[in-house]
PDB file of N, CA and C in Angstrom:
ATOM      1  N   MET A   1      15.911 -38.260  65.426  1.00 48.00           N
ATOM      2  CA  MET A   1      15.570 -39.247  66.417  1.00 48.00           C
ATOM      3  C   MET A   1      14.057 -39.426  66.433  1.00 48.00           C
ATOM      4  N   ILE A   2      13.619 -40.666  66.487  1.00 56.00           N
ATOM      5  CA  ILE A   2      12.201 -40.975  66.522  1.00 56.00           C
ATOM      6  C   ILE A   2      11.868 -41.514  67.906  1.00 56.00           C
ATOM      7  N   PRO A   3      10.994 -40.833  68.647  1.00 55.00           N
ATOM      8  CA  PRO A   3      10.655 -41.318  69.993  1.00 55.00           C
ATOM      9  C   PRO A   3       9.938 -42.654  69.942  1.00 55.00           C
ATOM     10  N   LYS A   4      10.276 -43.505  70.901  1.00 58.00           N
ATOM     11  CA  LYS A   4       9.664 -44.831  70.960  1.00 58.00           C
ATOM     12  C   LYS A   4       8.578 -44.922  72.019  1.00 58.00           C
ATOM     13  N   ARG A   5       8.600 -44.019  72.981  1.00 61.00           N
ATOM     14  CA  ARG A   5       7.628 -44.082  74.066  1.00 61.00           C
ATOM     15  C   ARG A   5       6.924 -42.747  74.213  1.00 61.00           C
ATOM     16  N   GLY A   6       5.707 -42.802  74.684  1.00 57.00           N
ATOM     17  CA  GLY A   6       4.959 -41.589  74.950  1.00 57.00           C
ATOM     18  C   GLY A   6       4.481 -40.858  73.716  1.00 57.00           C
ATOM     19  N   CYS A   7       4.420 -41.553  72.610  1.00 64.00           N
ATOM     20  CA  CYS A   7       3.992 -40.915  71.363  1.00 64.00           C
ATOM     21  C   CYS A   7       2.792 -41.680  70.810  1.00 64.00           C
ATOM     22  N   ASP A   8       1.765 -40.942  70.491  1.00 69.00           N
ATOM     23  CA  ASP A   8       0.579 -41.543  69.906  1.00 69.00           C
ATOM     24  C   ASP A   8       0.923 -42.064  68.515  1.00 69.00           C
ATOM     25  N   PRO A   9       0.730 -43.358  68.238  1.00 68.00           N
ATOM     26  CA  PRO A   9       1.104 -43.899  66.932  1.00 68.00           C
ATOM     27  C   PRO A   9       0.318 -43.282  65.772  1.00 68.00           C
ATOM     28  N   GLU A  10      -0.821 -42.724  66.049  1.00 71.00           N
ATOM     29  CA  GLU A  10      -1.617 -42.102  64.987  1.00 71.00           C
ATOM     30  C   GLU A  10      -1.001 -40.802  64.488  1.00 71.00           C
ATOM     31  N   ILE A  11      -0.177 -40.140  65.305  1.00 75.00           N
ATOM     32  CA  ILE A  11       0.446 -38.889  64.873  1.00 75.00           C
ATOM     33  C   ILE A  11       1.962 -39.004  64.802  1.00 75.00           C
ATOM     34  N   ASN A  12       2.478 -40.206  64.775  1.00 84.00           N
ATOM     35  CA  ASN A  12       3.903 -40.453  64.652  1.00 84.00           C
ATOM     36  C   ASN A  12       4.302 -40.282  63.186  1.00 84.00           C
ATOM     37  N   VAL A  13       5.421 -39.596  62.920  1.00 86.00           N
ATOM     38  CA  VAL A  13       5.837 -39.349  61.539  1.00 86.00           C
ATOM     39  C   VAL A  13       6.086 -40.646  60.776  1.00 86.00           C
ATOM     40  N   VAL A  14       6.469 -41.700  61.460  1.00 86.00           N
ATOM     41  CA  VAL A  14       6.721 -42.973  60.794  1.00 86.00           C
ATOM     42  C   VAL A  14       5.418 -43.579  60.290  1.00 86.00           C
ATOM     43  N   SER A  15       4.395 -43.622  61.130  1.00 87.00           N
ATOM     44  CA  SER A  15       3.121 -44.222  60.703  1.00 87.00           C
ATOM     45  C   SER A  15       2.416 -43.344  59.669  1.00 87.00           C
ATOM     46  N   ILE A  16       2.485 -42.026  59.840  1.00 88.00           N
ATOM     47  CA  ILE A  16       1.887 -41.134  58.841  1.00 88.00           C
ATOM     48  C   ILE A  16       2.651 -41.253  57.530  1.00 88.00           C
ATOM     49  N   GLY A  17       3.977 -41.319  57.614  1.00 89.00           N
ATOM     50  CA  GLY A  17       4.795 -41.480  56.415  1.00 89.00           C
ATOM     51  C   GLY A  17       4.470 -42.759  55.671  1.00 89.00           C
ATOM     52  N   ALA A  18       4.248 -43.834  56.395  1.00 89.00           N
ATOM     53  CA  ALA A  18       3.888 -45.104  55.758  1.00 89.00           C
ATOM     54  C   ALA A  18       2.554 -44.985  55.034  1.00 89.00           C
ATOM     55  N   ARG A  19       1.614 -44.304  55.643  1.00 88.00           N
ATOM     56  CA  ARG A  19       0.309 -44.122  54.999  1.00 88.00           C
ATOM     57  C   ARG A  19       0.415 -43.222  53.771  1.00 88.00           C
ATOM     58  N   ILE A  20       1.275 -42.214  53.842  1.00 88.00           N
ATOM     59  CA  ILE A  20       1.491 -41.344  52.682  1.00 88.00           C
ATOM     60  C   ILE A  20       2.118 -42.145  51.544  1.00 88.00           C
ATOM     61  N   LEU A  21       3.107 -42.978  51.855  1.00 88.00           N
ATOM     62  CA  LEU A  21       3.723 -43.811  50.827  1.00 88.00           C
ATOM     63  C   LEU A  21       2.708 -44.733  50.168  1.00 88.00           C
ATOM     64  N   LYS A  22       1.800 -45.279  50.968  1.00 89.00           N
ATOM     65  CA  LYS A  22       0.764 -46.148  50.423  1.00 89.00           C
ATOM     66  C   LYS A  22      -0.144 -45.373  49.470  1.00 89.00           C
ATOM     67  N   LYS A  23      -0.509 -44.149  49.864  1.00 86.00           N
ATOM     68  CA  LYS A  23      -1.346 -43.307  49.001  1.00 86.00           C
ATOM     69  C   LYS A  23      -0.641 -42.983  47.687  1.00 86.00           C
ATOM     70  N   ILE A  24       0.665 -42.701  47.768  1.00 85.00           N
ATOM     71  CA  ILE A  24       1.416 -42.361  46.563  1.00 85.00           C
ATOM     72  C   ILE A  24       1.497 -43.553  45.626  1.00 85.00           C
ATOM     73  N   THR A  25       1.633 -44.756  46.175  1.00 86.00           N
ATOM     74  CA  THR A  25       1.703 -45.942  45.314  1.00 86.00           C
ATOM     75  C   THR A  25       0.354 -46.251  44.672  1.00 86.00           C
ATOM     76  N   GLU A  26      -0.736 -45.936  45.357  1.00 87.00           N
ATOM     77  CA  GLU A  26      -2.067 -46.206  44.812  1.00 87.00           C
ATOM     78  C   GLU A  26      -2.495 -45.180  43.765  1.00 87.00           C
ATOM     79  N   HIS A  27      -2.079 -43.919  43.946  1.00 83.00           N
ATOM     80  CA  HIS A  27      -2.499 -42.823  43.072  1.00 83.00           C
ATOM     81  C   HIS A  27      -1.301 -41.935  42.782  1.00 83.00           C
ATOM     82  N   ASN A  28      -1.302 -41.322  41.619  1.00 80.00           N
ATOM     83  CA  ASN A  28      -0.263 -40.350  41.276  1.00 80.00           C
ATOM     84  C   ASN A  28      -0.688 -39.010  41.856  1.00 80.00           C
ATOM     85  N   LEU A  29      -0.128 -38.631  42.999  1.00 81.00           N
ATOM     86  CA  LEU A  29      -0.582 -37.449  43.723  1.00 81.00           C
ATOM     87  C   LEU A  29       0.388 -36.288  43.596  1.00 81.00           C
ATOM     88  N   THR A  30      -0.175 -35.089  43.509  1.00 85.00           N
ATOM     89  CA  THR A  30       0.640 -33.884  43.591  1.00 85.00           C
ATOM     90  C   THR A  30       0.820 -33.539  45.064  1.00 85.00           C
ATOM     91  N   ILE A  31       1.694 -32.596  45.321  1.00 86.00           N
ATOM     92  CA  ILE A  31       1.929 -32.184  46.708  1.00 86.00           C
ATOM     93  C   ILE A  31       0.657 -31.610  47.330  1.00 86.00           C
ATOM     94  N   ASP A  32      -0.127 -30.878  46.539  1.00 87.00           N
ATOM     95  CA  ASP A  32      -1.389 -30.324  47.046  1.00 87.00           C
ATOM     96  C   ASP A  32      -2.364 -31.431  47.425  1.00 87.00           C
ATOM     97  N   ASP A  33      -2.428 -32.480  46.585  1.00 86.00           N
ATOM     98  CA  ASP A  33      -3.310 -33.615  46.890  1.00 86.00           C
ATOM     99  C   ASP A  33      -2.900 -34.286  48.194  1.00 86.00           C
ATOM    100  N   ILE A  34      -1.607 -34.458  48.367  1.00 86.00           N
ATOM    101  CA  ILE A  34      -1.117 -35.109  49.587  1.00 86.00           C
ATOM    102  C   ILE A  34      -1.495 -34.287  50.811  1.00 86.00           C
ATOM    103  N   LEU A  35      -1.258 -32.983  50.739  1.00 87.00           N
ATOM    104  CA  LEU A  35      -1.559 -32.134  51.893  1.00 87.00           C
ATOM    105  C   LEU A  35      -3.040 -32.137  52.231  1.00 87.00           C
ATOM    106  N   ILE A  36      -3.888 -32.037  51.227  1.00 87.00           N
ATOM    107  CA  ILE A  36      -5.332 -31.933  51.479  1.00 87.00           C
ATOM    108  C   ILE A  36      -5.960 -33.291  51.748  1.00 87.00           C
ATOM    109  N   VAL A  37      -5.728 -34.244  50.834  1.00 85.00           N
ATOM    110  CA  VAL A  37      -6.378 -35.551  50.952  1.00 85.00           C
ATOM    111  C   VAL A  37      -5.880 -36.324  52.167  1.00 85.00           C
ATOM    112  N   CYS A  38      -4.570 -36.382  52.326  1.00 83.00           N
ATOM    113  CA  CYS A  38      -4.029 -37.169  53.435  1.00 83.00           C
ATOM    114  C   CYS A  38      -4.387 -36.584  54.789  1.00 83.00           C
ATOM    115  N   SER A  39      -4.375 -35.258  54.903  1.00 84.00           N
ATOM    116  CA  SER A  39      -4.705 -34.684  56.212  1.00 84.00           C
ATOM    117  C   SER A  39      -6.157 -34.940  56.575  1.00 84.00           C
ATOM    118  N   SER A  40      -7.049 -34.917  55.585  1.00 86.00           N
ATOM    119  CA  SER A  40      -8.457 -35.178  55.907  1.00 86.00           C
ATOM    120  C   SER A  40      -8.717 -36.661  56.131  1.00 86.00           C
ATOM    121  N   GLU A  41      -8.111 -37.519  55.335  1.00 86.00           N
ATOM    122  CA  GLU A  41      -8.332 -38.959  55.500  1.00 86.00           C
ATOM    123  C   GLU A  41      -7.673 -39.509  56.768  1.00 86.00           C
ATOM    124  N   LEU A  42      -6.481 -39.008  57.069  1.00 83.00           N
ATOM    125  CA  LEU A  42      -5.769 -39.504  58.247  1.00 83.00           C
ATOM    126  C   LEU A  42      -6.172 -38.774  59.519  1.00 83.00           C
ATOM    127  N   LYS A  43      -6.940 -37.693  59.350  1.00 85.00           N
ATOM    128  CA  LYS A  43      -7.422 -36.896  60.473  1.00 85.00           C
ATOM    129  C   LYS A  43      -6.278 -36.360  61.326  1.00 85.00           C
ATOM    130  N   VAL A  44      -5.278 -35.825  60.639  1.00 85.00           N
ATOM    131  CA  VAL A  44      -4.168 -35.152  61.301  1.00 85.00           C
ATOM    132  C   VAL A  44      -4.005 -33.782  60.661  1.00 85.00           C
ATOM    133  N   SER A  45      -3.272 -32.917  61.320  1.00 86.00           N
ATOM    134  CA  SER A  45      -3.086 -31.570  60.796  1.00 86.00           C
ATOM    135  C   SER A  45      -2.138 -31.579  59.598  1.00 86.00           C
ATOM    136  N   ILE A  46      -2.205 -30.522  58.831  1.00 88.00           N
ATOM    137  CA  ILE A  46      -1.294 -30.373  57.696  1.00 88.00           C
ATOM    138  C   ILE A  46       0.150 -30.307  58.191  1.00 88.00           C
ATOM    139  N   ASP A  47       0.354 -29.756  59.376  1.00 88.00           N
ATOM    140  CA  ASP A  47       1.698 -29.714  59.959  1.00 88.00           C
ATOM    141  C   ASP A  47       2.279 -31.119  60.128  1.00 88.00           C
ATOM    142  N   HIS A  48       1.447 -32.064  60.564  1.00 88.00           N
ATOM    143  CA  HIS A  48       1.911 -33.444  60.718  1.00 88.00           C
ATOM    144  C   HIS A  48       2.249 -34.049  59.351  1.00 88.00           C
ATOM    145  N   ILE A  49       1.463 -33.735  58.341  1.00 89.00           N
ATOM    146  CA  ILE A  49       1.733 -34.232  56.992  1.00 89.00           C
ATOM    147  C   ILE A  49       3.063 -33.657  56.498  1.00 89.00           C
ATOM    148  N   ILE A  50       3.280 -32.360  56.701  1.00 89.00           N
ATOM    149  CA  ILE A  50       4.519 -31.725  56.265  1.00 89.00           C
ATOM    150  C   ILE A  50       5.723 -32.319  56.992  1.00 89.00           C
ATOM    151  N   LEU A  51       5.606 -32.538  58.291  1.00 90.00           N
ATOM    152  CA  LEU A  51       6.702 -33.169  59.041  1.00 90.00           C
ATOM    153  C   LEU A  51       6.992 -34.579  58.528  1.00 90.00           C
ATOM    154  N   SER A  52       5.944 -35.309  58.209  1.00 90.00           N
ATOM    155  CA  SER A  52       6.114 -36.667  57.689  1.00 90.00           C
ATOM    156  C   SER A  52       6.758 -36.644  56.310  1.00 90.00           C
ATOM    157  N   LEU A  53       6.337 -35.709  55.452  1.00 90.00           N
ATOM    158  CA  LEU A  53       6.960 -35.575  54.134  1.00 90.00           C
ATOM    159  C   LEU A  53       8.431 -35.181  54.271  1.00 90.00           C
ATOM    160  N   ASP A  54       8.718 -34.298  55.206  1.00 91.00           N
ATOM    161  CA  ASP A  54      10.093 -33.887  55.446  1.00 91.00           C
ATOM    162  C   ASP A  54      10.937 -35.074  55.900  1.00 91.00           C
ATOM    163  N   TRP A  55      10.384 -35.884  56.764  1.00 91.00           N
ATOM    164  CA  TRP A  55      11.090 -37.065  57.239  1.00 91.00           C
ATOM    165  C   TRP A  55      11.335 -38.038  56.085  1.00 91.00           C
ATOM    166  N   LEU A  56      10.316 -38.273  55.250  1.00 90.00           N
ATOM    167  CA  LEU A  56      10.470 -39.172  54.107  1.00 90.00           C
ATOM    168  C   LEU A  56      11.524 -38.640  53.135  1.00 90.00           C
ATOM    169  N   PHE A  57      11.538 -37.326  52.927  1.00 91.00           N
ATOM    170  CA  PHE A  57      12.533 -36.720  52.047  1.00 91.00           C
ATOM    171  C   PHE A  57      13.928 -36.830  52.660  1.00 91.00           C
ATOM    172  N   SER A  58      14.030 -36.661  53.962  1.00 91.00           N
ATOM    173  CA  SER A  58      15.323 -36.734  54.650  1.00 91.00           C
ATOM    174  C   SER A  58      15.948 -38.117  54.563  1.00 91.00           C
ATOM    175  N   ILE A  59      15.128 -39.142  54.618  1.00 90.00           N
ATOM    176  CA  ILE A  59      15.666 -40.503  54.518  1.00 90.00           C
ATOM    177  C   ILE A  59      15.721 -40.985  53.074  1.00 90.00           C
ATOM    178  N   LYS A  60      15.447 -40.064  52.149  1.00 91.00           N
ATOM    179  CA  LYS A  60      15.509 -40.321  50.708  1.00 91.00           C
ATOM    180  C   LYS A  60      14.515 -41.374  50.247  1.00 91.00           C
ATOM    181  N   ALA A  61      13.375 -41.461  50.915  1.00 90.00           N
ATOM    182  CA  ALA A  61      12.317 -42.377  50.493  1.00 90.00           C
ATOM    183  C   ALA A  61      11.487 -41.779  49.363  1.00 90.00           C
ATOM    184  N   ILE A  62      11.437 -40.446  49.314  1.00 89.00           N
ATOM    185  CA  ILE A  62      10.684 -39.765  48.272  1.00 89.00           C
ATOM    186  C   ILE A  62      11.553 -38.675  47.640  1.00 89.00           C
ATOM    187  N   SER A  63      11.134 -38.276  46.439  1.00 89.00           N
ATOM    188  CA  SER A  63      11.736 -37.108  45.795  1.00 89.00           C
ATOM    189  C   SER A  63      10.608 -36.220  45.303  1.00 89.00           C
ATOM    190  N   PHE A  64      10.942 -34.994  45.009  1.00 83.00           N
ATOM    191  CA  PHE A  64       9.939 -33.981  44.684  1.00 83.00           C
ATOM    192  C   PHE A  64      10.452 -33.184  43.499  1.00 83.00           C
ATOM    193  N   ASN A  65       9.624 -33.042  42.439  1.00 84.00           N
ATOM    194  CA  ASN A  65      10.063 -32.325  41.243  1.00 84.00           C
ATOM    195  C   ASN A  65       9.445 -30.936  41.130  1.00 84.00           C
ATOM    196  N   GLY A  66       8.879 -30.428  42.183  1.00 80.00           N
ATOM    197  CA  GLY A  66       8.235 -29.120  42.149  1.00 80.00           C
ATOM    198  C   GLY A  66       6.728 -29.210  42.154  1.00 80.00           C
ATOM    199  N   ASN A  67       6.189 -30.345  41.752  1.00 78.00           N
ATOM    200  CA  ASN A  67       4.742 -30.532  41.747  1.00 78.00           C
ATOM    201  C   ASN A  67       4.349 -31.918  42.232  1.00 78.00           C
ATOM    202  N   GLU A  68       4.992 -32.942  41.701  1.00 81.00           N
ATOM    203  CA  GLU A  68       4.642 -34.309  42.052  1.00 81.00           C
ATOM    204  C   GLU A  68       5.666 -34.915  43.012  1.00 81.00           C
ATOM    205  N   VAL A  69       5.187 -35.861  43.784  1.00 83.00           N
ATOM    206  CA  VAL A  69       6.038 -36.589  44.722  1.00 83.00           C
ATOM    207  C   VAL A  69       6.221 -38.006  44.194  1.00 83.00           C
ATOM    208  N   PHE A  70       7.465 -38.456  44.164  1.00 85.00           N
ATOM    209  CA  PHE A  70       7.786 -39.778  43.655  1.00 85.00           C
ATOM    210  C   PHE A  70       8.462 -40.605  44.735  1.00 85.00           C
ATOM    211  N   ILE A  71       8.191 -41.900  44.724  1.00 86.00           N
ATOM    212  CA  ILE A  71       8.862 -42.817  45.637  1.00 86.00           C
ATOM    213  C   ILE A  71      10.165 -43.235  44.983  1.00 86.00           C
ATOM    214  N   ASN A  72      11.262 -43.113  45.715  1.00 86.00           N
ATOM    215  CA  ASN A  72      12.568 -43.529  45.204  1.00 86.00           C
ATOM    216  C   ASN A  72      12.674 -45.036  45.260  1.00 86.00           C
ATOM    217  N   GLU A  73      13.345 -45.598  44.288  1.00 79.00           N
ATOM    218  CA  GLU A  73      13.534 -47.047  44.264  1.00 79.00           C
ATOM    219  C   GLU A  73      14.554 -47.458  45.308  1.00 79.00           C
ATOM    220  N   ALA A  74      14.301 -48.587  45.924  1.00 62.00           N
ATOM    221  CA  ALA A  74      15.208 -49.078  46.971  1.00 62.00           C
ATOM    222  C   ALA A  74      16.296 -49.928  46.385  1.00 62.00           C
TER     223      ALA A  74
END
């Protein structure tokens, strides 16, 4: 369930997930790059990045091969 009220959009898993997807499409990133680069650029904790990646993986938007993260085709 994704809360619709009382949640700061800057730390919402949906908005962070969208920004992560944009980063992945612009650059071929490893999981380490996503954790470090995205958390510093988006100014959120690594925990928020991990939750967003988990959400993206749960909805099958991304896949992970052990090192790199790939966007699944729609």
